[in-house]
Amino acid sequence: MSDILNIVFGSQTGTAEELAYDIQKLFREKGSESQIFELDDISMDKLEQINKLLIVTSTTGDGEIPDNGINFWQSLLAATNLNLSNLNYGVLALGDSSHYDFCNAGKIIDEKLQTLGANRVIERQECDYDTDGSIEWSLNFLSLI
Ligand SMILES: Cc1cc2nc3c(=O)[nH]c(=O)nc-3n(C[C@H](O)[C@H](O)[C@H](O)COP(=O)(O)O)c2cc1C
């Protein structure tokens, strides 16, 4: 079981990726080290070994998961026997409310993780168009994790 904080991003055009690195820098300034992955770097075996997870993901297409998170999402959907009881997580969702499925990728990942027994430590933050509120939310997350 790994105690280090994992920041995992799903990003289509780079905003969530950049934000992931900004959050890592902020956490480092607060004395907390973390490691960054793309969603698709996280196998289900690996997910079972993580206990601190911050997911930052945008939504693309019509409410879809970004390309670098599709394999992760398919694996999560197919999972039947996962033990996520040690997983403490929060989801930072980027989107644009002019789209019908606002922040859908973050929403469905968040709901699926909870259904699978993971522990949501903070309510999902949904950022409309820009990343407003994400830094404050991240600091709240850090204080809770
Ligand atoms: C082609 C396209 C489709 C999008 N579809 C959605 C959507 O369905 N729902 C939503 O909330 N936001 C949608 N967005 C907004 C993005 O999620 C938002 O701009 C986000 O900050 C982009 O982050 P990224 O650069 O990390 O992908 C879309 C943006 C683009 C360019």
PDB file of C-alpha atoms and ligand atoms in Angstrom:
ATOM      1  CA  MET A   1       0.000   0.000   0.000  1.00  0.00           C
ATOM      2  CA  SER A   2       1.466   3.340  -1.053  1.00  0.00           C
ATOM      3  CA  ASP A   3       1.017   6.302   1.266  1.00  0.00           C
ATOM      4  CA  ILE A   4       2.137   8.946  -1.221  1.00  0.00           C
ATOM      5  CA  LEU A   5      -0.487  11.227  -2.692  1.00  0.00           C
ATOM      6  CA  ASN A   6      -1.256  10.531  -6.343  1.00  0.00           C
ATOM      7  CA  ILE A   7      -2.500  13.298  -8.629  1.00  0.00           C
ATOM      8  CA  VAL A   8      -4.038  11.726 -11.705  1.00  0.00           C
ATOM      9  CA  PHE A   9      -5.268  13.717 -14.676  1.00  0.00           C
ATOM     10  CA  GLY A  10      -7.532  13.222 -17.651  1.00  0.00           C
ATOM     11  CA  SER A  11      -6.984  15.965 -20.174  1.00  0.00           C
ATOM     12  CA  GLN A  12      -7.811  16.531 -23.819  1.00  0.00           C
ATOM     13  CA  THR A  13      -6.252  19.913 -24.538  1.00  0.00           C
ATOM     14  CA  GLY A  14      -3.894  20.386 -21.601  1.00  0.00           C
ATOM     15  CA  THR A  15      -5.830  22.423 -19.028  1.00  0.00           C
ATOM     16  CA  ALA A  16      -6.304  19.616 -16.504  1.00  0.00           C
ATOM     17  CA  GLU A  17      -2.737  18.449 -17.068  1.00  0.00           C
ATOM     18  CA  GLU A  18      -1.361  21.913 -16.354  1.00  0.00           C
ATOM     19  CA  LEU A  19      -3.583  22.201 -13.307  1.00  0.00           C
ATOM     20  CA  ALA A  20      -2.302  18.846 -12.010  1.00  0.00           C
ATOM     21  CA  TYR A  21       1.264  20.210 -12.089  1.00  0.00           C
ATOM     22  CA  ASP A  22       0.179  23.482 -10.465  1.00  0.00           C
ATOM     23  CA  ILE A  23      -1.449  21.496  -7.657  1.00  0.00           C
ATOM     24  CA  GLN A  24       1.653  19.356  -7.227  1.00  0.00           C
ATOM     25  CA  LYS A  25       3.752  22.531  -6.898  1.00  0.00           C
ATOM     26  CA  LEU A  26       1.300  23.999  -4.400  1.00  0.00           C
ATOM     27  CA  PHE A  27       1.304  20.822  -2.318  1.00  0.00           C
ATOM     28  CA  ARG A  28       5.105  20.740  -2.380  1.00  0.00           C
ATOM     29  CA  GLU A  29       5.150  24.302  -1.026  1.00  0.00           C
ATOM     30  CA  LYS A  30       2.920  23.030   1.775  1.00  0.00           C
ATOM     31  CA  GLY A  31       5.421  20.250   2.502  1.00  0.00           C
ATOM     32  CA  SER A  32       3.493  17.446   0.864  1.00  0.00           C
ATOM     33  CA  GLU A  33       5.090  15.397  -1.926  1.00  0.00           C
ATOM     34  CA  SER A  34       2.968  13.807  -4.617  1.00  0.00           C
ATOM     35  CA  GLN A  35       3.340  11.949  -7.885  1.00  0.00           C
ATOM     36  CA  ILE A  36       1.493  12.602 -11.136  1.00  0.00           C
ATOM     37  CA  PHE A  37       0.017  10.108 -13.588  1.00  0.00           C
ATOM     38  CA  GLU A  38      -2.378  10.122 -16.495  1.00  0.00           C
ATOM     39  CA  LEU A  39      -5.636   8.260 -15.872  1.00  0.00           C
ATOM     40  CA  ASP A  40      -4.624   5.516 -18.286  1.00  0.00           C
ATOM     41  CA  ASP A  41      -1.419   4.885 -16.300  1.00  0.00           C
ATOM     42  CA  ILE A  42      -3.584   3.596 -13.462  1.00  0.00           C
ATOM     43  CA  SER A  43      -4.346  -0.109 -13.798  1.00  0.00           C
ATOM     44  CA  MET A  44      -6.967  -1.651 -11.539  1.00  0.00           C
ATOM     45  CA  ASP A  45      -4.194  -3.505  -9.669  1.00  0.00           C
ATOM     46  CA  LYS A  46      -2.474  -0.202  -9.064  1.00  0.00           C
ATOM     47  CA  LEU A  47      -5.733   1.457  -8.002  1.00  0.00           C
ATOM     48  CA  GLU A  48      -6.114  -1.136  -5.264  1.00  0.00           C
ATOM     49  CA  GLN A  49      -2.654  -0.189  -3.955  1.00  0.00           C
ATOM     50  CA  ILE A  50      -3.301   3.555  -3.755  1.00  0.00           C
ATOM     51  CA  ASN A  51      -4.727   5.173  -0.663  1.00  0.00           C
ATOM     52  CA  LYS A  52      -4.532   8.880  -1.535  1.00  0.00           C
ATOM     53  CA  LEU A  53      -5.875  10.001  -4.895  1.00  0.00           C
ATOM     54  CA  LEU A  54      -6.760  13.348  -6.397  1.00  0.00           C
ATOM     55  CA  ILE A  55      -8.328  13.055  -9.840  1.00  0.00           C
ATOM     56  CA  VAL A  56      -8.466  16.136 -12.031  1.00  0.00           C
ATOM     57  CA  THR A  57     -10.288  15.549 -15.290  1.00  0.00           C
ATOM     58  CA  SER A  58     -11.920  17.533 -18.026  1.00  0.00           C
ATOM     59  CA  THR A  59     -14.874  16.371 -20.130  1.00  0.00           C
ATOM     60  CA  THR A  60     -14.632  16.205 -23.898  1.00  0.00           C
ATOM     61  CA  GLY A  61     -16.923  15.433 -26.841  1.00  0.00           C
ATOM     62  CA  ASP A  62     -20.513  15.052 -25.675  1.00  0.00           C
ATOM     63  CA  GLY A  63     -19.905  14.317 -22.027  1.00  0.00           C
ATOM     64  CA  GLU A  64     -17.009  11.964 -22.695  1.00  0.00           C
ATOM     65  CA  ILE A  65     -13.860  10.951 -20.849  1.00  0.00           C
ATOM     66  CA  PRO A  66     -10.668  12.475 -22.337  1.00  0.00           C
ATOM     67  CA  ASP A  67      -8.663  10.183 -24.641  1.00  0.00           C
ATOM     68  CA  ASN A  68      -5.963   9.575 -22.033  1.00  0.00           C
ATOM     69  CA  GLY A  69      -8.543   8.166 -19.626  1.00  0.00           C
ATOM     70  CA  ILE A  70     -10.657   5.877 -21.787  1.00  0.00           C
ATOM     71  CA  ASN A  71      -8.795   2.677 -20.919  1.00  0.00           C
ATOM     72  CA  PHE A  72      -8.994   3.546 -17.224  1.00  0.00           C
ATOM     73  CA  TRP A  73     -12.731   4.166 -17.507  1.00  0.00           C
ATOM     74  CA  GLN A  74     -13.373   0.950 -19.447  1.00  0.00           C
ATOM     75  CA  SER A  75     -11.413  -1.013 -16.838  1.00  0.00           C
ATOM     76  CA  LEU A  76     -13.346   0.640 -14.031  1.00  0.00           C
ATOM     77  CA  LEU A  77     -16.644  -0.196 -15.721  1.00  0.00           C
ATOM     78  CA  ALA A  78     -15.597  -3.815 -16.222  1.00  0.00           C
ATOM     79  CA  ALA A  79     -14.296  -4.260 -12.687  1.00  0.00           C
ATOM     80  CA  THR A  80     -16.240  -6.765 -10.653  1.00  0.00           C
ATOM     81  CA  ASN A  81     -13.994  -7.730  -7.787  1.00  0.00           C
ATOM     82  CA  LEU A  82     -12.044  -4.648  -6.793  1.00  0.00           C
ATOM     83  CA  ASN A  83     -11.164  -3.871  -3.200  1.00  0.00           C
ATOM     84  CA  LEU A  84     -11.047  -0.075  -2.935  1.00  0.00           C
ATOM     85  CA  SER A  85     -11.703   0.142   0.792  1.00  0.00           C
ATOM     86  CA  ASN A  86      -8.308   1.821   1.368  1.00  0.00           C
ATOM     87  CA  LEU A  87      -8.754   4.379  -1.383  1.00  0.00           C
ATOM     88  CA  ASN A  88      -9.390   7.952  -0.196  1.00  0.00           C
ATOM     89  CA  TYR A  89     -10.093  10.265  -3.089  1.00  0.00           C
ATOM     90  CA  GLY A  90     -11.486  13.515  -4.404  1.00  0.00           C
ATOM     91  CA  VAL A  91     -12.462  14.601  -7.913  1.00  0.00           C
ATOM     92  CA  LEU A  92     -11.821  17.985  -9.471  1.00  0.00           C
ATOM     93  CA  ALA A  93     -13.922  18.195 -12.618  1.00  0.00           C
ATOM     94  CA  LEU A  94     -13.287  20.717 -15.380  1.00  0.00           C
ATOM     95  CA  GLY A  95     -16.022  21.495 -17.851  1.00  0.00           C
ATOM     96  CA  ASP A  96     -18.148  24.103 -19.535  1.00  0.00           C
ATOM     97  CA  SER A  97     -21.789  24.546 -18.590  1.00  0.00           C
ATOM     98  CA  SER A  98     -22.695  25.540 -22.143  1.00  0.00           C
ATOM     99  CA  HIS A  99     -22.464  21.781 -22.832  1.00  0.00           C
ATOM    100  CA  TYR A 100     -25.413  19.581 -21.914  1.00  0.00           C
ATOM    101  CA  ASP A 101     -23.323  17.036 -19.986  1.00  0.00           C
ATOM    102  CA  PHE A 102     -21.542  19.493 -17.716  1.00  0.00           C
ATOM    103  CA  CYS A 103     -18.473  17.940 -16.067  1.00  0.00           C
ATOM    104  CA  ASN A 104     -19.784  14.481 -16.913  1.00  0.00           C
ATOM    105  CA  ALA A 105     -16.394  12.721 -16.951  1.00  0.00           C
ATOM    106  CA  GLY A 106     -15.571  13.816 -13.406  1.00  0.00           C
ATOM    107  CA  LYS A 107     -19.089  13.027 -12.306  1.00  0.00           C
ATOM    108  CA  ILE A 108     -19.221   9.452 -13.588  1.00  0.00           C
ATOM    109  CA  ILE A 109     -15.714   8.599 -12.341  1.00  0.00           C
ATOM    110  CA  ASP A 110     -16.573  10.022  -8.909  1.00  0.00           C
ATOM    111  CA  GLU A 111     -19.854   8.100  -8.711  1.00  0.00           C
ATOM    112  CA  LYS A 112     -18.295   4.865  -9.948  1.00  0.00           C
ATOM    113  CA  LEU A 113     -15.451   5.011  -7.421  1.00  0.00           C
ATOM    114  CA  GLN A 114     -17.933   5.501  -4.630  1.00  0.00           C
ATOM    115  CA  THR A 115     -20.106   2.648  -5.871  1.00  0.00           C
ATOM    116  CA  LEU A 116     -17.012   0.426  -5.839  1.00  0.00           C
ATOM    117  CA  GLY A 117     -16.435   1.202  -2.164  1.00  0.00           C
ATOM    118  CA  ALA A 118     -13.787   3.926  -2.296  1.00  0.00           C
ATOM    119  CA  ASN A 119     -13.952   6.723   0.276  1.00  0.00           C
ATOM    120  CA  ARG A 120     -14.787  10.182  -1.096  1.00  0.00           C
ATOM    121  CA  VAL A 121     -13.108  12.595   1.338  1.00  0.00           C
ATOM    122  CA  ILE A 122     -14.524  15.777  -0.192  1.00  0.00           C
ATOM    123  CA  GLU A 123     -17.416  16.687  -2.458  1.00  0.00           C
ATOM    124  CA  ARG A 124     -16.554  16.926  -6.126  1.00  0.00           C
ATOM    125  CA  GLN A 125     -15.601  20.402  -7.356  1.00  0.00           C
ATOM    126  CA  GLU A 126     -17.028  21.319 -10.747  1.00  0.00           C
ATOM    127  CA  CYS A 127     -15.213  24.180 -12.482  1.00  0.00           C
ATOM    128  CA  ASP A 128     -17.129  25.999 -15.178  1.00  0.00           C
ATOM    129  CA  TYR A 129     -14.967  26.799 -18.209  1.00  0.00           C
ATOM    130  CA  ASP A 130     -11.898  27.917 -16.242  1.00  0.00           C
ATOM    131  CA  THR A 131     -10.197  26.548 -13.146  1.00  0.00           C
ATOM    132  CA  ASP A 132     -11.772  28.961 -10.643  1.00  0.00           C
ATOM    133  CA  GLY A 133     -12.016  27.511  -7.160  1.00  0.00           C
ATOM    134  CA  SER A 134      -9.653  24.637  -7.897  1.00  0.00           C
ATOM    135  CA  ILE A 135      -6.773  25.869  -5.738  1.00  0.00           C
ATOM    136  CA  GLU A 136      -8.958  26.433  -2.683  1.00  0.00           C
ATOM    137  CA  TRP A 137     -10.592  23.041  -3.220  1.00  0.00           C
ATOM    138  CA  SER A 138      -7.171  21.390  -3.526  1.00  0.00           C
ATOM    139  CA  LEU A 139      -6.023  22.878  -0.236  1.00  0.00           C
ATOM    140  CA  ASN A 140      -9.205  21.629   1.428  1.00  0.00           C
ATOM    141  CA  PHE A 141      -8.550  18.210  -0.051  1.00  0.00           C
ATOM    142  CA  LEU A 142      -4.986  18.229   1.266  1.00  0.00           C
ATOM    143  CA  SER A 143      -6.185  19.074   4.766  1.00  0.00           C
ATOM    144  CA  LEU A 144      -8.641  16.154   4.700  1.00  0.00           C
ATOM    145  CA  ILE A 145      -6.576  13.435   3.086  1.00  0.00           C
TER     146      ILE A 145
HETATM  147  C1  LIG B   1     -14.560  19.644 -28.196  1.00  0.00           C
HETATM  148  C2  LIG B   1     -14.903  19.961 -26.757  1.00  0.00           C
HETATM  149  C3  LIG B   1     -15.940  19.265 -26.153  1.00  0.00           C
HETATM  150  C4  LIG B   1     -16.288  19.548 -24.809  1.00  0.00           C
HETATM  151  N1  LIG B   1     -17.334  18.866 -24.229  1.00  0.00           N
HETATM  152  C5  LIG B   1     -17.687  19.170 -22.953  1.00  0.00           C
HETATM  153  C6  LIG B   1     -18.789  18.507 -22.326  1.00  0.00           C
HETATM  154  O1  LIG B   1     -19.448  17.651 -22.896  1.00  0.00           O
HETATM  155  N2  LIG B   1     -19.089  18.835 -21.040  1.00  0.00           N
HETATM  156  C7  LIG B   1     -18.391  19.791 -20.347  1.00  0.00           C
HETATM  157  O2  LIG B   1     -18.716  20.063 -19.204  1.00  0.00           O
HETATM  158  N3  LIG B   1     -17.337  20.430 -20.926  1.00  0.00           N
HETATM  159  C8  LIG B   1     -16.962  20.144 -22.189  1.00  0.00           C
HETATM  160  N4  LIG B   1     -15.895  20.796 -22.771  1.00  0.00           N
HETATM  161  C9  LIG B   1     -15.150  21.800 -21.981  1.00  0.00           C
HETATM  162  C10 LIG B   1     -13.824  21.256 -21.421  1.00  0.00           C
HETATM  163  O3  LIG B   1     -14.040  20.191 -20.517  1.00  0.00           O
HETATM  164  C11 LIG B   1     -13.097  22.408 -20.670  1.00  0.00           C
HETATM  165  O4  LIG B   1     -12.790  23.434 -21.573  1.00  0.00           O
HETATM  166  C12 LIG B   1     -11.857  21.930 -19.966  1.00  0.00           C
HETATM  167  O5  LIG B   1     -11.318  22.986 -19.180  1.00  0.00           O
HETATM  168  C13 LIG B   1     -10.794  21.432 -20.944  1.00  0.00           C
HETATM  169  O6  LIG B   1      -9.754  20.809 -20.209  1.00  0.00           O
HETATM  170  P1  LIG B   1      -8.589  19.981 -20.951  1.00  0.00           P
HETATM  171  O7  LIG B   1      -7.796  21.001 -21.726  1.00  0.00           O
HETATM  172  O8  LIG B   1      -7.780  19.420 -19.833  1.00  0.00           O
HETATM  173  O9  LIG B   1      -9.198  18.942 -21.801  1.00  0.00           O
HETATM  174  C14 LIG B   1     -15.562  20.531 -24.086  1.00  0.00           C
HETATM  175  C15 LIG B   1     -14.501  21.217 -24.726  1.00  0.00           C
HETATM  176  C16 LIG B   1     -14.171  20.939 -26.039  1.00  0.00           C
HETATM  177  C17 LIG B   1     -13.047  21.711 -26.698  1.00  0.00           C
END
